[in-house]
Every structure is written in C-alpha cells, then in structure tokens.
Tab-separated table of C-alpha atoms and ligand atoms in Angstrom:
chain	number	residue	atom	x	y	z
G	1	UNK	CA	10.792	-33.030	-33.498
G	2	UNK	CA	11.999	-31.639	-30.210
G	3	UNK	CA	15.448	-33.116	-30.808
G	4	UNK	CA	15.484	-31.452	-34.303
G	5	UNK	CA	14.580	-27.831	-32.940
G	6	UNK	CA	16.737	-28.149	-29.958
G	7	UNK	CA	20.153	-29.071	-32.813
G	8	UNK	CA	19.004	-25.805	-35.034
G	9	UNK	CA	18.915	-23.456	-32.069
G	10	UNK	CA	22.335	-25.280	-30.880
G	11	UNK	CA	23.788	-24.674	-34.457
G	12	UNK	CA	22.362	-21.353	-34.699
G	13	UNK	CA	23.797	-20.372	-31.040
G	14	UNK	CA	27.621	-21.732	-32.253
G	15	UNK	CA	27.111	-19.421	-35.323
G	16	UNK	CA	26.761	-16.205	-33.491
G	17	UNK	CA	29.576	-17.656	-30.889
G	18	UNK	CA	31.761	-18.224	-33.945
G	19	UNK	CA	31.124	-15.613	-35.967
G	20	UNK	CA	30.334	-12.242	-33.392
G	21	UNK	CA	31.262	-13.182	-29.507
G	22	UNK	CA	32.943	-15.466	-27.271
G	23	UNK	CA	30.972	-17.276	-25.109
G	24	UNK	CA	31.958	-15.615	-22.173
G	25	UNK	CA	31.128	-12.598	-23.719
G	26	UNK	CA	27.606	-13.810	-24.309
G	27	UNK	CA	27.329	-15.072	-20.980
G	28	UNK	CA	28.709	-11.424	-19.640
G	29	UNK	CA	25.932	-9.779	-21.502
G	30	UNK	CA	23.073	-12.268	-20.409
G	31	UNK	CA	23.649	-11.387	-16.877
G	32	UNK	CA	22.670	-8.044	-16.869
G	33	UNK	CA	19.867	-8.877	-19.189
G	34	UNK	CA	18.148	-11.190	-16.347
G	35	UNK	CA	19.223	-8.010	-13.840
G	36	UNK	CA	17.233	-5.907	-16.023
G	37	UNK	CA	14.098	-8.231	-16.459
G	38	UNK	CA	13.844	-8.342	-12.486
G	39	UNK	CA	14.138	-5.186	-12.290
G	40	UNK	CA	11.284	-4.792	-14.544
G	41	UNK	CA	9.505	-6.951	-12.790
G	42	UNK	CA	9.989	-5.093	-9.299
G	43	UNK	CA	8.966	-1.594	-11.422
G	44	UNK	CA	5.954	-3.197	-12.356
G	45	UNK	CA	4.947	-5.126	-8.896
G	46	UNK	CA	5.655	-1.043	-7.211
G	47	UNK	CA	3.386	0.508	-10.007
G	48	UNK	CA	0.780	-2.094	-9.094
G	49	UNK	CA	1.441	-1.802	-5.335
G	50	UNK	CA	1.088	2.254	-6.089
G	51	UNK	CA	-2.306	1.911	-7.995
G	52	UNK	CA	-3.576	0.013	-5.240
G	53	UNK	CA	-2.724	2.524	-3.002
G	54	UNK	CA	-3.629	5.366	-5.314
G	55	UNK	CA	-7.173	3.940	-4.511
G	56	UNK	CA	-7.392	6.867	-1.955
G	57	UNK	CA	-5.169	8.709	0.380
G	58	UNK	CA	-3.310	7.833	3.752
G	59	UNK	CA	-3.830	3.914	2.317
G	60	UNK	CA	-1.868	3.244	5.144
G	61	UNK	CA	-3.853	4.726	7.878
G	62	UNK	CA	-7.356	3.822	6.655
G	63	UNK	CA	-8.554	0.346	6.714
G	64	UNK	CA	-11.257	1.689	3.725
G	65	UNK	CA	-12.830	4.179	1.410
G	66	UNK	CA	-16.332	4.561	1.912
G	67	UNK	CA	-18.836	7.759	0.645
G	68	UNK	CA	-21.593	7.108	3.302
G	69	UNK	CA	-20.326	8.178	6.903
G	70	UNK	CA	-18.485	10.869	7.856
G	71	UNK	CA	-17.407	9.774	10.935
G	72	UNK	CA	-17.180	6.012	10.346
G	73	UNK	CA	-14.556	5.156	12.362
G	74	UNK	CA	-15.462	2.923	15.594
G	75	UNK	CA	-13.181	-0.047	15.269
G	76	UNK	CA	-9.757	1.972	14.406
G	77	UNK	CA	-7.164	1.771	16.571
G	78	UNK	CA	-5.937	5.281	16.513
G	79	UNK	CA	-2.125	5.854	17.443
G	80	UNK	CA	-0.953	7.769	20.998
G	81	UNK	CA	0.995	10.193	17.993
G	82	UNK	CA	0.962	10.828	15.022
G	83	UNK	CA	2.764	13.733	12.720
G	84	UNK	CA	1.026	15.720	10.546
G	85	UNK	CA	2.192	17.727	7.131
G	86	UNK	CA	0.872	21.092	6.587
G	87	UNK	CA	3.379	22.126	4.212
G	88	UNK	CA	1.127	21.849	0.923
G	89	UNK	CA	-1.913	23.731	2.242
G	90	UNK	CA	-4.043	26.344	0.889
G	91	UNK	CA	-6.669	28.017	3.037
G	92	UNK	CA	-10.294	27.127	2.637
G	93	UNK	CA	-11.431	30.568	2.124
G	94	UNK	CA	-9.680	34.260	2.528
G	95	UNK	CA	-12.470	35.447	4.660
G	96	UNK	CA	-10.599	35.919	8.116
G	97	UNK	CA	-12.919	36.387	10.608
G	98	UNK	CA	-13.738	33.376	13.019
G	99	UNK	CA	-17.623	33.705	14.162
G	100	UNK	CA	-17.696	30.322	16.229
G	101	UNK	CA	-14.820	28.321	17.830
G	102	UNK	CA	-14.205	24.740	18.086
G	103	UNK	CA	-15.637	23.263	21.591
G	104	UNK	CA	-18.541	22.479	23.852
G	105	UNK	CA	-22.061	24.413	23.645
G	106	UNK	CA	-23.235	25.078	27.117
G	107	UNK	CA	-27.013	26.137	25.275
G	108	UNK	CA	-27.429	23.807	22.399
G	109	UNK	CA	-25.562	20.924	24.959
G	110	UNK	CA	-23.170	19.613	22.534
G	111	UNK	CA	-20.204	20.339	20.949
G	112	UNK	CA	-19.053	22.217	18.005
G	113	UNK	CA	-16.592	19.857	16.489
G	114	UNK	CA	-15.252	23.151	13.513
G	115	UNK	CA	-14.320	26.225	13.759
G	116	UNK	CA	-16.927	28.647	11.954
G	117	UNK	CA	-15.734	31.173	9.954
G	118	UNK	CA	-17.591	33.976	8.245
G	119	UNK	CA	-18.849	33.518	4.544
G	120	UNK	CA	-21.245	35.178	1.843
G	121	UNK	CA	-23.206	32.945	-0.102
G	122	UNK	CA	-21.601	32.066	-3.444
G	123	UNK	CA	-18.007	32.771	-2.153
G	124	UNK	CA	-15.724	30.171	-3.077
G	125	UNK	CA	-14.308	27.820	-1.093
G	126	UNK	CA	-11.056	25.618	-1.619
G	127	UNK	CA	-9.895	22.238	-1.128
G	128	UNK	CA	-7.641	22.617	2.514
G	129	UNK	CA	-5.248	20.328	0.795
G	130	UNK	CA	-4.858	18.190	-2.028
G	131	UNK	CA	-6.769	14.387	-1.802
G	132	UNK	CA	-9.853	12.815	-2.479
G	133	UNK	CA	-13.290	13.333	-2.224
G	134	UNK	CA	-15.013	11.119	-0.444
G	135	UNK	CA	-18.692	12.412	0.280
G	136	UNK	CA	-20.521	15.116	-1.421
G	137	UNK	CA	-23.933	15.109	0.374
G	138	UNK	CA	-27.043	16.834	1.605
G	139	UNK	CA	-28.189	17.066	5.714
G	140	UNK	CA	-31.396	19.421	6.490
G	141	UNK	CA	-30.580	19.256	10.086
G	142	UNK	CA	-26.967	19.164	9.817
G	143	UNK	CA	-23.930	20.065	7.508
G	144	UNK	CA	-26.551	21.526	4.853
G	145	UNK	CA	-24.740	20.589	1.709
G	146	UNK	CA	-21.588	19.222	2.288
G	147	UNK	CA	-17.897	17.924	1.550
G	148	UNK	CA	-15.729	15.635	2.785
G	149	UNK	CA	-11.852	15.285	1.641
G	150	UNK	CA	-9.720	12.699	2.944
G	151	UNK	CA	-5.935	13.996	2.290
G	152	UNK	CA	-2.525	12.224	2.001
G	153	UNK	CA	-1.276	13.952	4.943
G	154	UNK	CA	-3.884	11.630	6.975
G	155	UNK	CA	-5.857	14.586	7.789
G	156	UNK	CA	-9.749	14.536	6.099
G	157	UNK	CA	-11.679	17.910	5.964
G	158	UNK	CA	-15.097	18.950	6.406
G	159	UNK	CA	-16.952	21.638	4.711
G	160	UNK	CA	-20.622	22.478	5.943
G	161	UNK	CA	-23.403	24.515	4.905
G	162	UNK	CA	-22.396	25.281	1.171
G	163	UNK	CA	-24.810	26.872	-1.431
G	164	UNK	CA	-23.084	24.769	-3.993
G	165	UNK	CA	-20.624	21.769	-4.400
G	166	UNK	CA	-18.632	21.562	-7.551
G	167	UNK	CA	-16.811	18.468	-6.945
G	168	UNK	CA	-18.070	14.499	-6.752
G	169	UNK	CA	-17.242	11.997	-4.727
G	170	UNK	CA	-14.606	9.934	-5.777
G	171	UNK	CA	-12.530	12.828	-7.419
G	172	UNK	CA	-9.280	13.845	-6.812
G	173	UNK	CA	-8.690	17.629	-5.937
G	174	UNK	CA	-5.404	19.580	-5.495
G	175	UNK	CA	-5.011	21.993	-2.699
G	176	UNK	CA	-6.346	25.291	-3.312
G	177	UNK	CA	-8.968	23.878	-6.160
G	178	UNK	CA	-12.411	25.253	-6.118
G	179	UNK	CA	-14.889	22.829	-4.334
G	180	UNK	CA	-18.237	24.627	-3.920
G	181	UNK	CA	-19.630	28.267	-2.921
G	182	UNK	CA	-20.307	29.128	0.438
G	183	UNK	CA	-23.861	29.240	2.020
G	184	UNK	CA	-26.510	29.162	4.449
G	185	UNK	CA	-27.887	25.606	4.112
G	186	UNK	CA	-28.527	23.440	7.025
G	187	UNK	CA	-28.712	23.678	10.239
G	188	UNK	CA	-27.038	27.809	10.151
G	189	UNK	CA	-27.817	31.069	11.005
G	190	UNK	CA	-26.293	33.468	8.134
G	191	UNK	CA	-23.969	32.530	6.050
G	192	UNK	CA	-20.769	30.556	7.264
G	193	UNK	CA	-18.236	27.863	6.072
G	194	UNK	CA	-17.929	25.137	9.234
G	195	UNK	CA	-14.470	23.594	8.668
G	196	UNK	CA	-13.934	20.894	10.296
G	197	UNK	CA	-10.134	19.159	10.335
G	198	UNK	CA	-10.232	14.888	11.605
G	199	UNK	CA	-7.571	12.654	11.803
G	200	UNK	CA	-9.461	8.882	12.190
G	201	UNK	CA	-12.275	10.474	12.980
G	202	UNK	CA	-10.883	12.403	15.472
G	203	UNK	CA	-12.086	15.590	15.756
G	204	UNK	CA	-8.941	18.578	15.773
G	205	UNK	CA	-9.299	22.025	16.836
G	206	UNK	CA	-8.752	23.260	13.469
G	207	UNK	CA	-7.238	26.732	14.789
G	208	UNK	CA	-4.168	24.224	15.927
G	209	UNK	CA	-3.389	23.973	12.277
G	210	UNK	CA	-5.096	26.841	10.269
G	211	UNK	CA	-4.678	30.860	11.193
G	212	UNK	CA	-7.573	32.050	9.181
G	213	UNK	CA	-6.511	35.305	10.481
G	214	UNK	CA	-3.233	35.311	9.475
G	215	UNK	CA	-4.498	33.020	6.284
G	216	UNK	CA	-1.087	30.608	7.195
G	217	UNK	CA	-0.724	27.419	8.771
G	218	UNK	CA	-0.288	27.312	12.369
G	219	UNK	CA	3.692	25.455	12.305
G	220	UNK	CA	4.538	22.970	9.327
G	221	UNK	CA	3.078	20.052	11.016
G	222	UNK	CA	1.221	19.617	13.878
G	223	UNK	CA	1.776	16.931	16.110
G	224	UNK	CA	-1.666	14.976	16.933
G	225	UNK	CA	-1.221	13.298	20.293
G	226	UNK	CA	-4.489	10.790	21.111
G	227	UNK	CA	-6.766	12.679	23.422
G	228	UNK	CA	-5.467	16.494	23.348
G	229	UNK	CA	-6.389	18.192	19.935
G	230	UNK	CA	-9.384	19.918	21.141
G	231	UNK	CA	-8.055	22.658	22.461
G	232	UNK	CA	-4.955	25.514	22.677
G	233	UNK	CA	-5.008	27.863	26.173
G	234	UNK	CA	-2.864	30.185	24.076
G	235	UNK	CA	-5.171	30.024	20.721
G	236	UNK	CA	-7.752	33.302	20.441
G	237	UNK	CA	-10.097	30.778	18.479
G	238	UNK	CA	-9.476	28.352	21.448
G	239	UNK	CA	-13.096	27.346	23.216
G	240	UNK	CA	-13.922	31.197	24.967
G	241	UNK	CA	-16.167	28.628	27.379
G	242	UNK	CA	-13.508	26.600	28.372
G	243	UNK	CA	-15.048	23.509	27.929
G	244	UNK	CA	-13.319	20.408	26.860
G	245	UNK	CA	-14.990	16.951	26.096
G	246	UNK	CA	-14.296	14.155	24.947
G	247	UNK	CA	-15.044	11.982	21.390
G	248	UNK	CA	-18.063	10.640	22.912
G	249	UNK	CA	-19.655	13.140	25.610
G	250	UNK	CA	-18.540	10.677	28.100
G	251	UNK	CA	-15.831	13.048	30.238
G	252	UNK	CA	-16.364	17.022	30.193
G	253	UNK	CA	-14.451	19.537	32.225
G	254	UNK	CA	-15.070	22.984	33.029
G	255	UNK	CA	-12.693	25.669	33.460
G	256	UNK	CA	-13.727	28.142	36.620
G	257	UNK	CA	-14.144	31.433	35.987
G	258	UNK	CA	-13.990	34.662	38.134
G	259	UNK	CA	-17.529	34.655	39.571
G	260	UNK	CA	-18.664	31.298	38.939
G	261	UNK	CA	-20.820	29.709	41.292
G	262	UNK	CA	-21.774	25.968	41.365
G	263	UNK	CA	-25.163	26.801	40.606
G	264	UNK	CA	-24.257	28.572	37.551
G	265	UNK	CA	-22.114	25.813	36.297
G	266	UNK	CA	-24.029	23.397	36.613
G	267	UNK	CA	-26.956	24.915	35.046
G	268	UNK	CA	-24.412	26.319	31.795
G	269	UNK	CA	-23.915	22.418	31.419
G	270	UNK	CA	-26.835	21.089	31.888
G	271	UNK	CA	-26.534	19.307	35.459
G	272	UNK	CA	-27.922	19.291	38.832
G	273	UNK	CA	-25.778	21.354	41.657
G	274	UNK	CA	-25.238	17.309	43.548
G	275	UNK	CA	-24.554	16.095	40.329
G	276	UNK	CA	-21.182	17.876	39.800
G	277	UNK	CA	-20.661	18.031	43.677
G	278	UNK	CA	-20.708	13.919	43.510
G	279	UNK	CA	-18.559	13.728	39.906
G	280	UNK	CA	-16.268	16.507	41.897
G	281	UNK	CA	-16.225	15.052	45.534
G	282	UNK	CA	-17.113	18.368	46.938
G	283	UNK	CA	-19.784	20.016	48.931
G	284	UNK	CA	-22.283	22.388	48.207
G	285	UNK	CA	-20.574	25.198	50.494
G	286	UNK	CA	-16.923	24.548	48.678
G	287	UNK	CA	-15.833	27.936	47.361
G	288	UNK	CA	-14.624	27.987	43.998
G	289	UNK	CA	-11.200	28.866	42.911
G	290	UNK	CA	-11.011	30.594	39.488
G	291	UNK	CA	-8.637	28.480	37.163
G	292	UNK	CA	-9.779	24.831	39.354
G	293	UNK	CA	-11.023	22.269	36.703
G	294	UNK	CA	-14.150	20.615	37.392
G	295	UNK	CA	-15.999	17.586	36.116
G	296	UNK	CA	-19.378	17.613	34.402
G	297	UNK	CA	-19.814	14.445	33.312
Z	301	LIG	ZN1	-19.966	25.210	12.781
C-alpha cells in the first residue's frame, strides 16, 4: 500500500518535472519555500513571546502582575540606574498649583511619598502615561479611592483620594485617558489629587519628572539612580523641610537652618536632644552651622 502511494506521488512528481520545470528549478523554488515556513514560524514564536509580554507592562522589570499591594515589592533587586521615558506623557490634571511636596512630615512623623496638587471634586483626572491598571481600590485611612497604573516606561503611578474611578483593574489606558474625578476621600483635608510616581516600588519625587506648573515634563527622561530620587535642591516643589529619608524610615537627615537649635530639631523629628547628639557624635554645646547635615535616625 505504502509502496503503491509512494510510485503515484513519484510518477506524479516526474509529470510536473517533465511537463512544467526542471528539477533544479523545483529544487530552486523549494528553498525559499522552507525559508519562508521558518520564517513563519519565528513570526509566530515573537507574536506569542509578545502576548506573553503584553500580559502587563515593563514585563521585563517586574517579576509579576498582582491587583492587591501597592507597594509589593520586597524581594526585587532594584538596579544602581535605570533610564526613564517621559516622552509620551500627559499631565494628570491641568490644575497647577502644588499644595504639598514630596518628603518627610516633621508633625504627622512620616513621609509624604506624592506630591499634592490642588483639585475640585469631580475634576478629571488622566492617566500620567499610557499602561495598565493594576489596582482600583478603596482605603478609609489612606489613599481614599484609588488608582494604580503600572506603565511601559517602568514607571507605575498613584492616584489618591478620588471622588470617582472610571477605570478597572486589569484595563489598559492610553496617556491622557480619563481615569476618575478628583476628590476628598480618605485620609484628606479639601480636595486634592496625591500623585505619586514609583519605579519598583521606589518612591520618586514626582516634581523630578512632572512641572505641574509649567504642565511639561521635567527633561525627556529622567535618570533614576538607586537611593537619590527623593529629592531636587534646585526644585520649588523640592521638600521646603529639608528632610530626606529613606524607603524604610531607617536613615533620615536634616538640613540646618538659620536659627536652628538642637532642641528644636530634635523635637521637629521626633527625638530626644542625646539622641541626635549620639547618631551625630556631637555635644550638647556644639553650635550649629546652617547648611551642616545631621542625622535623625
Ligand atoms: Zn498627598
């Protein structure tokens, strides 16, 4: 049986040999034939590559895609640099005016990881780039209601204390799309949008990338170097306290001021006067140079 197919495709090959092409002909044209089939099958082992990455943004960066924590990032091992693209931006809102910076809050003790910016309820507010969502939830004490993007660009955005969300988790949004209406919910005193701008978690200044102001982009890209994105001397949305901290609370610095005393310092953030004398390796009678950096934790 196998004999008798294998003579009629035989004949049947001779025939078109005989009667259309040479053989080297047909051999010439079933070259690029198996060229094309691989290449067919390389398009189609990309497009499945790219759907798997398509599962959310920055694949690459994130080891997952979860809609639980916002800051879920303990175990990632986040890079000494890292450049960031701004280029496809559209600002969260066109309010301008900046009513709390990014940094650490001597009175409340903790710090303000956005930059607030002022709001009236119902006022929309825009996706800071295109990406996808990843939580769309509700904190009393916290955010209020809130969004979280996670962008191609590696950046993910927060957006706190909205009257409304309009997106779900799990969607894709473009840059500039409505996602909800500003508000008042929360933990918030008037009306406000906190913005918040994280790269692995990471919490960026976000007047290092976004001039609400000047409702632009800071430079193109920003260049996030491990440890230093809290905070811009030159920036006017730059912490007016001059506090930095770290990720954790576990190292904060103070910047002296004209007329600071030890005393004052330490009660501003929260110490005892031999507390910050020990962290600093001073005395209690050191005089205080404005500009000199001290340790508070
Ligand atoms: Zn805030």
């Amino acid at each position: 049986m196998a004999f008798k197919k294998l003579k009629i495709i035989t004949a049947g090959v001779l025939v078109l040999m005989s009667v259309h092409v040479s053989a080297q002909d047909l051999l010439a044209k079933q070259a690029p034939i198996d060229r094309k089939l691989k290449a067919v099958d390389s398009v189609a082992l990309v497009r499945q590559i790219k759907a798997e990455q398509s599962a959310y943004p920055a694949y690459d960066l994130y080891p997952s895609w979860e809609n639980e924590y916002v800051h879920g990032y303990a175990d990632v091992a986040i890079p000494d640099t890292f450049r960031i693209n701004l280029v496809n931006f559209c600002m969260p809102t066109d309010h301008t005016q900046i009513t709390d910076v990014f940094g650490y809050r001597p009175r409340r003790r903790r710090m303000h990881y956005g930059l607030d910016v002022k709001v009236y309820i119902g006022d929309t507010i825009r996706a800071a780039f295109s990406g996808k969502v990843r939580i769309v939830k509700y904190e009393r004490r916290g955010y209020g209601r809130y969004i979280v993007i996670r962008h191609e660009n590696g950046l993910e955005t927060v957006y706190g204390h909205l009257s409304k969300q309009l997106v779900s988790e799990n969607q894709f949004v473009e840059a500039g799309e409505a996602i909800g209406l500003g508000g008042n919910t929360g933990r918030s005193t008037g009306s406000h949008l906190h913005f918040e701008t994280r790269f692995l978690g990471q919490a960026i200044n976000p007047a290092l990338l976004f001039d609400f102001e000047k409702q632009d982009i800071v430079a193109d890209t920003y260049l996030f170097r491990k440890g230093y994105n809290r905070y811009d001397r030159k920036s006017r949305y730059s912490n007016s306290r001059q506090m930095a901290s770290s990720e954790n609370g576990d190292v904060r610095y103070y910047k002296v001021r004209k007329g600071d005393s030890l005393s004052k310092i330490a009660h501003s953030v929260g110490i005892s006067i031999a507390q910050l004398c020990k962290l600093n390796h001073i005395s209690k009678g050191k005089t205080l140079r404005p500009g000199q950096v001290l340790r508070c934790s």
